[in-house]
Tab-separated table of N, CA and C in Angstrom:
chain	number	residue	atom	x	y	z
A	1	UNK	N	97.523	-113.214	-27.666
A	1	UNK	CA	97.104	-114.151	-28.505
A	1	UNK	C	96.208	-115.320	-27.833
A	2	UNK	N	96.121	-115.299	-26.524
A	2	UNK	CA	95.567	-116.327	-25.764
A	2	UNK	C	94.022	-116.016	-25.469
A	3	UNK	N	93.311	-116.923	-25.187
A	3	UNK	CA	91.909	-116.767	-24.736
A	3	UNK	C	91.628	-118.091	-24.102
A	4	UNK	N	90.493	-117.895	-23.206
A	4	UNK	CA	90.028	-119.098	-22.304
A	4	UNK	C	88.969	-119.883	-23.139
A	5	UNK	N	89.157	-121.188	-23.262
A	5	UNK	CA	88.222	-121.915	-23.965
A	5	UNK	C	86.997	-122.265	-23.143
A	6	UNK	N	85.850	-122.647	-23.541
A	6	UNK	CA	84.803	-122.970	-22.691
A	6	UNK	C	84.853	-123.969	-21.584
A	7	UNK	N	85.901	-124.850	-21.905
A	7	UNK	CA	86.293	-125.751	-20.755
A	7	UNK	C	87.177	-125.387	-19.693
A	8	UNK	N	87.503	-123.869	-19.836
A	8	UNK	CA	88.423	-123.420	-18.769
A	8	UNK	C	89.783	-123.272	-19.071
A	9	UNK	N	90.275	-123.984	-20.136
A	9	UNK	CA	91.717	-124.070	-20.323
A	9	UNK	C	92.103	-122.926	-21.212
A	10	UNK	N	93.426	-122.615	-21.288
A	10	UNK	CA	93.952	-121.593	-22.382
A	10	UNK	C	93.832	-122.168	-23.758
A	11	UNK	N	93.432	-121.281	-24.730
A	11	UNK	CA	93.565	-121.660	-26.049
A	11	UNK	C	94.760	-121.175	-26.680
A	12	UNK	N	95.513	-121.835	-27.522
A	12	UNK	CA	96.926	-121.491	-27.996
A	12	UNK	C	96.749	-121.088	-29.459
A	13	UNK	N	97.568	-120.322	-30.044
A	13	UNK	CA	97.527	-120.069	-31.335
A	13	UNK	C	98.170	-121.263	-32.085
A	14	UNK	N	97.521	-121.471	-33.345
A	14	UNK	CA	98.016	-122.563	-34.322
A	14	UNK	C	97.580	-122.301	-35.874
A	15	UNK	N	97.964	-123.018	-36.710
A	15	UNK	CA	97.623	-122.770	-38.071
A	15	UNK	C	97.024	-124.131	-38.620
A	16	UNK	N	96.008	-124.054	-39.437
A	16	UNK	CA	95.339	-125.047	-39.862
A	16	UNK	C	95.189	-125.101	-41.348
A	17	UNK	N	94.830	-126.297	-42.084
A	17	UNK	CA	94.567	-126.281	-43.428
A	17	UNK	C	92.948	-126.342	-43.345
A	18	UNK	N	92.362	-125.489	-44.033
A	18	UNK	CA	90.790	-125.546	-44.011
A	18	UNK	C	90.471	-125.951	-45.478
A	19	UNK	N	89.579	-127.112	-45.524
A	19	UNK	CA	88.906	-127.642	-46.894
A	19	UNK	C	87.598	-127.130	-47.003
A	20	UNK	N	87.322	-126.490	-48.147
A	20	UNK	CA	86.156	-126.016	-48.335
A	20	UNK	C	85.518	-126.609	-49.448
A	21	UNK	N	84.317	-127.212	-49.325
A	21	UNK	CA	83.477	-127.916	-50.280
A	21	UNK	C	84.302	-128.841	-51.137
A	22	UNK	N	85.191	-129.587	-50.434
A	22	UNK	CA	86.113	-130.679	-50.944
A	22	UNK	C	86.811	-130.272	-52.279
A	23	UNK	N	86.949	-128.941	-52.527
A	23	UNK	CA	87.701	-128.618	-53.734
A	23	UNK	C	88.681	-127.443	-53.474
A	24	UNK	N	88.439	-126.748	-52.348
A	24	UNK	CA	89.404	-125.564	-51.934
A	24	UNK	C	90.169	-125.984	-50.720
A	25	UNK	N	91.395	-125.780	-50.767
A	25	UNK	CA	92.400	-125.963	-49.721
A	25	UNK	C	92.970	-124.608	-49.275
A	26	UNK	N	92.622	-124.181	-48.121
A	26	UNK	CA	93.221	-122.839	-47.671
A	26	UNK	C	94.249	-123.322	-46.384
A	27	UNK	N	95.522	-123.297	-46.634
A	27	UNK	CA	96.536	-123.533	-45.770
A	27	UNK	C	96.996	-122.365	-44.919
A	28	UNK	N	97.464	-122.480	-43.755
A	28	UNK	CA	98.031	-121.625	-42.828
A	28	UNK	C	96.878	-120.602	-42.355
A	29	UNK	N	95.810	-121.143	-42.018
A	29	UNK	CA	94.738	-120.244	-41.451
A	29	UNK	C	95.095	-120.141	-39.900
A	30	UNK	N	95.098	-119.037	-39.410
A	30	UNK	CA	95.310	-118.929	-37.961
A	30	UNK	C	93.982	-119.442	-37.109
A	31	UNK	N	94.354	-120.203	-36.249
A	31	UNK	CA	93.180	-120.630	-35.230
A	31	UNK	C	93.674	-120.595	-33.632
A	32	UNK	N	92.691	-120.544	-33.012
A	32	UNK	CA	92.748	-120.610	-31.465
A	32	UNK	C	92.478	-122.191	-31.191
A	33	UNK	N	93.209	-122.910	-30.520
A	33	UNK	CA	92.867	-124.213	-30.246
A	33	UNK	C	93.167	-124.616	-28.766
A	34	UNK	N	92.403	-125.426	-28.397
A	34	UNK	CA	92.371	-125.765	-26.891
A	34	UNK	C	92.944	-127.276	-26.900
A	35	UNK	N	94.131	-127.651	-26.206
A	35	UNK	CA	94.751	-128.930	-26.358
A	35	UNK	C	94.028	-129.842	-25.295
A	36	UNK	N	93.296	-129.307	-24.569
A	36	UNK	CA	92.745	-130.093	-23.472
A	36	UNK	C	91.368	-130.726	-24.114
A	37	UNK	N	90.419	-129.928	-24.710
A	37	UNK	CA	89.381	-130.467	-25.174
A	37	UNK	C	89.142	-130.522	-26.645
A	38	UNK	N	90.390	-130.244	-27.397
A	38	UNK	CA	90.490	-130.246	-28.866
A	38	UNK	C	89.553	-129.362	-29.607
A	39	UNK	N	88.990	-128.360	-29.097
A	39	UNK	CA	88.047	-127.466	-29.496
A	39	UNK	C	89.066	-126.503	-30.405
A	40	UNK	N	88.521	-125.997	-31.335
A	40	UNK	CA	89.292	-124.896	-32.194
A	40	UNK	C	88.385	-123.921	-32.936
A	41	UNK	N	88.765	-122.570	-33.128
A	41	UNK	CA	88.076	-121.733	-33.812
A	41	UNK	C	89.022	-120.951	-34.702
A	42	UNK	N	88.613	-120.300	-35.725
A	42	UNK	CA	89.161	-119.349	-36.558
A	42	UNK	C	89.557	-118.271	-35.724
A	43	UNK	N	90.735	-117.464	-35.826
A	43	UNK	CA	91.155	-116.470	-35.048
A	43	UNK	C	90.149	-115.216	-35.515
A	44	UNK	N	89.510	-114.688	-34.525
A	44	UNK	CA	88.422	-113.796	-34.838
A	44	UNK	C	88.880	-112.487	-35.593
A	45	UNK	N	90.054	-112.188	-35.602
A	45	UNK	CA	90.694	-111.030	-36.239
A	45	UNK	C	90.586	-111.346	-37.836
A	46	UNK	N	90.609	-112.473	-38.238
A	46	UNK	CA	90.766	-112.873	-39.584
A	46	UNK	C	89.463	-113.370	-40.202
A	47	UNK	N	88.472	-113.751	-39.403
A	47	UNK	CA	87.396	-114.655	-39.685
A	47	UNK	C	86.611	-113.983	-40.950
A	48	UNK	N	86.539	-112.699	-40.950
A	48	UNK	CA	85.885	-111.958	-42.065
A	48	UNK	C	86.607	-112.012	-43.258
A	49	UNK	N	87.908	-111.952	-43.348
A	49	UNK	CA	88.808	-112.078	-44.343
A	49	UNK	C	88.899	-113.449	-45.035
A	50	UNK	N	88.665	-114.470	-44.195
A	50	UNK	CA	88.504	-115.720	-44.572
A	50	UNK	C	87.274	-116.080	-45.137
A	51	UNK	N	86.206	-115.637	-44.672
A	51	UNK	CA	84.909	-115.766	-45.361
A	51	UNK	C	84.772	-115.265	-46.674
A	52	UNK	N	85.402	-113.882	-46.825
A	52	UNK	CA	85.598	-113.257	-48.159
A	52	UNK	C	86.429	-114.042	-49.192
A	53	UNK	N	87.387	-114.672	-48.747
A	53	UNK	CA	88.376	-115.523	-49.572
A	53	UNK	C	87.464	-116.578	-50.097
A	54	UNK	N	86.666	-117.243	-49.172
A	54	UNK	CA	85.880	-118.524	-49.567
A	54	UNK	C	84.875	-118.170	-50.649
A	55	UNK	N	84.190	-116.985	-50.255
A	55	UNK	CA	83.111	-116.558	-51.329
A	55	UNK	C	83.814	-116.088	-52.545
A	56	UNK	N	85.041	-115.600	-52.799
A	56	UNK	CA	85.659	-115.303	-54.047
A	56	UNK	C	86.092	-116.545	-54.686
A	57	UNK	N	86.546	-117.622	-53.974
A	57	UNK	CA	87.043	-118.813	-54.603
A	57	UNK	C	85.793	-119.565	-55.184
A	58	UNK	N	84.742	-119.466	-54.350
A	58	UNK	CA	83.479	-120.161	-54.764
A	58	UNK	C	83.128	-119.691	-55.911
A	59	UNK	N	83.025	-118.254	-56.259
A	59	UNK	CA	82.579	-117.651	-57.439
A	59	UNK	C	83.586	-117.947	-58.562
A	60	UNK	N	84.839	-117.935	-58.316
A	60	UNK	CA	85.783	-118.448	-59.473
A	60	UNK	C	85.478	-119.881	-59.925
A	61	UNK	N	85.160	-120.636	-59.027
A	61	UNK	CA	84.733	-121.981	-59.464
A	61	UNK	C	85.746	-123.038	-59.519
A	62	UNK	N	87.085	-122.520	-59.458
A	62	UNK	CA	88.197	-123.458	-59.630
A	62	UNK	C	88.643	-123.982	-58.246
A	63	UNK	N	88.870	-125.309	-58.172
A	63	UNK	CA	89.557	-125.639	-56.860
A	63	UNK	C	91.088	-125.418	-56.890
A	64	UNK	N	91.700	-125.723	-55.779
A	64	UNK	CA	92.979	-125.592	-55.675
A	64	UNK	C	93.321	-125.301	-54.230
A	65	UNK	N	94.670	-124.992	-54.103
A	65	UNK	CA	95.257	-124.829	-52.771
A	65	UNK	C	95.613	-123.239	-52.727
A	66	UNK	N	95.497	-122.629	-51.624
A	66	UNK	CA	95.743	-121.232	-51.440
A	66	UNK	C	96.505	-121.147	-49.976
A	67	UNK	N	97.537	-120.380	-49.909
A	67	UNK	CA	98.067	-120.020	-48.586
A	67	UNK	C	97.649	-118.872	-48.130
A	68	UNK	N	96.843	-118.858	-47.005
A	68	UNK	CA	96.160	-117.772	-46.467
A	68	UNK	C	97.104	-116.732	-46.205
A	69	UNK	N	98.425	-117.211	-45.844
A	69	UNK	CA	99.400	-115.944	-45.611
A	69	UNK	C	99.793	-115.181	-46.729
A	70	UNK	N	99.474	-115.708	-47.981
A	70	UNK	CA	99.882	-114.918	-49.195
A	70	UNK	C	98.602	-114.085	-49.545
A	71	UNK	N	97.507	-113.965	-49.085
A	71	UNK	CA	96.410	-113.396	-49.342
A	71	UNK	C	96.003	-112.473	-48.215
A	72	UNK	N	96.458	-112.598	-46.884
A	72	UNK	CA	96.064	-111.799	-45.784
A	72	UNK	C	97.417	-111.298	-45.117
A	73	UNK	N	97.458	-110.109	-45.138
A	73	UNK	CA	98.703	-109.419	-44.572
A	73	UNK	C	99.066	-109.598	-42.955
A	74	UNK	N	97.798	-109.757	-42.239
A	74	UNK	CA	98.086	-109.887	-40.958
A	74	UNK	C	98.480	-111.335	-40.654
A	75	UNK	N	97.619	-112.230	-41.367
A	75	UNK	CA	98.126	-113.690	-41.214
A	75	UNK	C	99.560	-113.904	-41.591
A	76	UNK	N	99.878	-113.220	-42.488
A	76	UNK	CA	101.365	-113.467	-42.899
A	76	UNK	C	102.308	-112.969	-41.817
A	77	UNK	N	102.102	-111.884	-41.231
A	77	UNK	CA	102.967	-111.265	-40.037
A	77	UNK	C	102.754	-112.307	-38.924
A	78	UNK	N	101.522	-112.610	-38.613
A	78	UNK	CA	101.173	-113.467	-37.597
A	78	UNK	C	102.149	-114.839	-37.692
A	79	UNK	N	102.045	-115.371	-38.917
A	79	UNK	CA	102.733	-116.691	-39.124
A	79	UNK	C	104.306	-116.605	-38.979
A	80	UNK	N	104.724	-115.526	-39.735
A	80	UNK	CA	106.204	-115.250	-39.489
A	80	UNK	C	106.710	-115.088	-38.005
A	81	UNK	N	105.868	-114.342	-37.258
A	81	UNK	CA	106.181	-113.964	-35.857
A	81	UNK	C	106.255	-115.308	-35.153
A	82	UNK	N	105.089	-116.066	-35.415
A	82	UNK	CA	104.899	-117.379	-34.702
A	82	UNK	C	106.172	-118.353	-34.999
A	83	UNK	N	106.608	-118.243	-36.172
A	83	UNK	CA	107.639	-119.171	-36.430
A	83	UNK	C	108.826	-118.801	-35.777
A	84	UNK	N	109.212	-117.473	-35.820
A	84	UNK	CA	110.333	-116.840	-35.391
A	84	UNK	C	110.529	-117.183	-33.611
A	85	UNK	N	109.267	-116.853	-33.067
A	85	UNK	CA	109.027	-117.156	-31.647
A	85	UNK	C	109.234	-118.550	-31.286
A	86	UNK	N	108.715	-119.517	-32.123
A	86	UNK	CA	108.942	-120.961	-31.751
A	86	UNK	C	110.404	-121.374	-31.980
A	87	UNK	N	111.079	-120.798	-32.942
A	87	UNK	CA	112.318	-121.144	-33.447
A	87	UNK	C	113.479	-120.602	-32.112
A	88	UNK	N	113.153	-119.350	-31.961
A	88	UNK	CA	114.133	-118.593	-31.153
A	88	UNK	C	113.921	-119.106	-29.572
A	89	UNK	N	112.763	-119.104	-29.205
A	89	UNK	CA	112.381	-119.382	-27.743
A	89	UNK	C	112.942	-118.400	-26.823
A	90	UNK	N	113.259	-117.112	-27.178
A	90	UNK	CA	113.713	-116.207	-26.454
A	90	UNK	C	112.714	-115.725	-25.479
A	91	UNK	N	113.302	-114.674	-24.715
A	91	UNK	CA	112.484	-114.285	-23.497
A	91	UNK	C	111.333	-113.138	-24.099
A	92	UNK	N	111.352	-112.776	-25.315
A	92	UNK	CA	110.380	-111.729	-25.709
A	92	UNK	C	109.099	-112.464	-25.926
A	93	UNK	N	107.984	-111.891	-25.568
A	93	UNK	CA	106.623	-112.349	-25.622
A	93	UNK	C	106.261	-112.447	-27.123
A	94	UNK	N	105.469	-113.449	-27.452
A	94	UNK	CA	104.807	-113.461	-28.718
A	94	UNK	C	104.325	-112.218	-29.047
A	95	UNK	N	103.453	-111.660	-28.089
A	95	UNK	CA	102.775	-110.425	-28.429
A	95	UNK	C	103.525	-109.347	-28.909
A	96	UNK	N	104.751	-109.082	-28.171
A	96	UNK	CA	105.788	-108.062	-28.430
A	96	UNK	C	106.354	-108.259	-29.793
A	97	UNK	N	106.664	-109.618	-30.189
A	97	UNK	CA	107.240	-110.019	-31.417
A	97	UNK	C	106.285	-109.645	-32.530
A	98	UNK	N	105.021	-110.014	-32.307
A	98	UNK	CA	104.012	-109.731	-33.330
A	98	UNK	C	103.844	-108.255	-33.550
A	99	UNK	N	103.668	-107.391	-32.550
A	99	UNK	CA	103.663	-106.095	-32.641
A	99	UNK	C	104.873	-105.411	-33.330
A	100	UNK	N	106.008	-105.899	-33.058
A	100	UNK	CA	107.225	-105.439	-33.742
A	100	UNK	C	107.150	-105.890	-35.285
A	101	UNK	N	106.526	-106.953	-35.548
A	101	UNK	CA	106.422	-107.535	-36.954
A	101	UNK	C	105.443	-106.639	-37.699
A	102	UNK	N	104.319	-106.289	-36.971
A	102	UNK	CA	103.402	-105.452	-37.527
A	102	UNK	C	103.805	-104.061	-37.895
A	103	UNK	N	104.564	-103.457	-37.089
A	103	UNK	CA	105.164	-102.102	-37.072
A	103	UNK	C	106.216	-101.935	-38.353
A	104	UNK	N	106.926	-103.156	-38.441
A	104	UNK	CA	107.918	-103.100	-39.578
A	104	UNK	C	107.141	-103.467	-40.983
A	105	UNK	N	106.071	-104.178	-40.962
A	105	UNK	CA	105.364	-104.297	-42.213
A	105	UNK	C	104.631	-103.151	-42.549
A	106	UNK	N	104.157	-102.406	-41.518
A	106	UNK	CA	103.385	-101.219	-41.733
A	106	UNK	C	104.477	-99.990	-42.357
A	107	UNK	N	105.671	-100.118	-41.794
A	107	UNK	CA	106.726	-99.270	-42.566
A	107	UNK	C	106.952	-99.567	-43.967
A	108	UNK	N	107.078	-100.873	-44.167
A	108	UNK	CA	107.337	-101.225	-45.519
A	108	UNK	C	106.126	-100.898	-46.613
A	109	UNK	N	104.898	-101.063	-46.067
A	109	UNK	CA	103.875	-100.773	-46.989
A	109	UNK	C	103.595	-99.349	-47.014
A	110	UNK	N	103.874	-98.539	-46.059
A	110	UNK	CA	103.941	-97.089	-46.050
A	110	UNK	C	104.930	-96.472	-47.189
A	111	UNK	N	105.918	-97.274	-47.311
A	111	UNK	CA	107.250	-96.892	-48.360
A	111	UNK	C	106.597	-97.313	-49.667
A	112	UNK	N	105.930	-98.370	-49.807
A	112	UNK	CA	105.110	-98.669	-51.040
A	112	UNK	C	104.090	-97.756	-51.556
A	113	UNK	N	103.392	-97.466	-50.540
A	113	UNK	CA	102.211	-96.568	-50.697
A	113	UNK	C	102.832	-95.173	-51.250
A	114	UNK	N	104.025	-94.763	-50.876
A	114	UNK	CA	104.702	-93.554	-51.256
A	114	UNK	C	104.933	-93.626	-52.906
A	115	UNK	N	105.628	-94.854	-53.157
A	115	UNK	CA	105.930	-95.153	-54.510
A	115	UNK	C	104.490	-95.021	-55.347
A	116	UNK	N	103.508	-95.814	-54.801
A	116	UNK	CA	102.215	-95.846	-55.635
A	116	UNK	C	101.772	-94.367	-56.056
A	117	UNK	N	101.820	-93.531	-54.793
A	117	UNK	CA	101.186	-92.224	-54.979
A	117	UNK	C	102.005	-91.499	-55.982
A	118	UNK	N	103.460	-91.627	-55.850
A	118	UNK	CA	104.348	-90.848	-56.753
A	118	UNK	C	104.091	-91.301	-58.300
A	119	UNK	N	103.671	-92.555	-58.530
A	119	UNK	CA	103.353	-93.163	-59.793
A	119	UNK	C	101.942	-92.821	-60.222
A	120	UNK	N	101.178	-92.215	-59.342
A	120	UNK	CA	99.635	-91.842	-59.507
A	120	UNK	C	98.903	-93.096	-59.776
A	121	UNK	N	99.258	-94.084	-59.085
A	121	UNK	CA	98.497	-95.403	-59.374
A	121	UNK	C	97.466	-95.740	-58.164
A	122	UNK	N	96.208	-95.236	-58.585
A	122	UNK	CA	95.131	-95.135	-57.471
A	122	UNK	C	94.798	-96.728	-57.041
A	123	UNK	N	94.880	-97.520	-58.094
A	123	UNK	CA	94.566	-99.005	-57.753
A	123	UNK	C	95.587	-99.724	-56.845
A	124	UNK	N	96.849	-99.271	-56.934
A	124	UNK	CA	97.924	-99.840	-56.365
A	124	UNK	C	97.731	-99.135	-54.693
A	125	UNK	N	97.509	-97.870	-54.756
A	125	UNK	CA	97.349	-97.117	-53.541
A	125	UNK	C	96.252	-97.892	-52.726
A	126	UNK	N	95.020	-98.156	-53.351
A	126	UNK	CA	93.924	-98.768	-52.652
A	126	UNK	C	94.207	-100.243	-51.978
A	127	UNK	N	94.976	-101.025	-52.885
A	127	UNK	CA	95.355	-102.206	-52.494
A	127	UNK	C	96.256	-102.053	-51.217
A	128	UNK	N	97.206	-101.159	-51.263
A	128	UNK	CA	98.136	-101.154	-50.102
A	128	UNK	C	97.471	-100.555	-48.935
A	129	UNK	N	96.457	-99.722	-49.020
A	129	UNK	CA	95.620	-99.280	-47.948
A	129	UNK	C	94.688	-100.356	-47.291
A	130	UNK	N	94.150	-101.559	-48.168
A	130	UNK	CA	93.528	-102.531	-47.586
A	130	UNK	C	94.473	-103.418	-46.888
A	131	UNK	N	95.756	-103.602	-47.298
A	131	UNK	CA	96.749	-104.443	-46.639
A	131	UNK	C	97.085	-103.862	-45.338
A	132	UNK	N	97.141	-102.513	-45.300
A	132	UNK	CA	97.602	-101.631	-43.982
A	132	UNK	C	96.491	-101.825	-43.036
A	133	UNK	N	95.290	-101.776	-43.250
A	133	UNK	CA	94.168	-101.676	-42.281
A	133	UNK	C	94.283	-102.665	-41.129
A	134	UNK	N	94.344	-104.094	-41.419
A	134	UNK	CA	94.121	-105.017	-40.424
A	134	UNK	C	95.495	-104.885	-39.499
A	135	UNK	N	96.766	-104.455	-40.203
A	135	UNK	CA	97.881	-104.349	-39.343
A	135	UNK	C	97.800	-103.072	-38.359
A	136	UNK	N	97.283	-102.024	-38.916
A	136	UNK	CA	97.138	-100.789	-38.044
A	136	UNK	C	96.085	-101.040	-37.068
A	137	UNK	N	95.173	-101.798	-37.199
A	137	UNK	CA	94.147	-102.078	-36.197
A	137	UNK	C	94.523	-102.802	-35.056
A	138	UNK	N	95.381	-103.991	-35.387
A	138	UNK	CA	96.086	-104.550	-34.459
A	138	UNK	C	97.110	-103.902	-33.482
A	139	UNK	N	97.788	-102.978	-34.029
A	139	UNK	CA	98.729	-102.280	-33.320
A	139	UNK	C	98.064	-101.274	-32.319
A	140	UNK	N	97.049	-100.752	-33.032
A	140	UNK	CA	96.182	-99.705	-32.117
A	140	UNK	C	95.539	-100.341	-31.085
A	141	UNK	N	94.843	-101.406	-31.215
A	141	UNK	CA	94.238	-102.128	-30.340
A	141	UNK	C	95.207	-102.663	-29.227
A	142	UNK	N	96.281	-103.123	-29.463
A	142	UNK	CA	97.416	-103.432	-28.486
A	142	UNK	C	97.807	-102.267	-27.625
A	143	UNK	N	98.035	-101.056	-28.456
A	143	UNK	CA	98.367	-99.799	-27.625
A	143	UNK	C	97.258	-99.354	-26.770
A	144	UNK	N	96.139	-99.457	-26.997
A	144	UNK	CA	94.925	-99.180	-26.208
A	144	UNK	C	94.966	-99.988	-24.849
A	145	UNK	N	95.184	-101.352	-25.051
A	145	UNK	CA	95.134	-102.342	-23.844
A	145	UNK	C	96.347	-101.955	-22.988
A	146	UNK	N	97.272	-101.498	-23.658
A	146	UNK	CA	98.619	-101.282	-22.710
A	146	UNK	C	98.520	-100.090	-21.789
A	147	UNK	N	97.683	-99.040	-22.440
A	147	UNK	CA	97.316	-98.050	-21.741
A	147	UNK	C	96.465	-97.908	-20.572
A	148	UNK	N	95.656	-98.936	-20.461
A	148	UNK	CA	94.444	-99.242	-19.442
A	148	UNK	C	95.177	-99.738	-18.310
């Protein structure tokens, strides 16, 4: 989860409150931030989902506060893994902890998918599939990097 900033320093994972049009607050948005030059950017893996959420909120027209971790599966696993990693401070790398969290959530969602399929609930199945996609993508990308 690290990347180099344009100033040459490492950027670290963090979570921020995004205020949109002074009436929408989206909290727990994953970002990469540079402590040296104070530059930050939305985590590329969730940028598209955040943009979609902002468009949806704008269409609905009502202001308010949203926890991004409640509407984005990957952000939720990322946030939970981050809190666990910070709290425990054990020797396991954050990336390993995140991959483990993704795999556990994938298994849970696959179990739910089985229930949705048994109930012939195609809408629920589609929702679960869309929640699975970013988690599966992250795990697959990590595995590809490890085999290189």
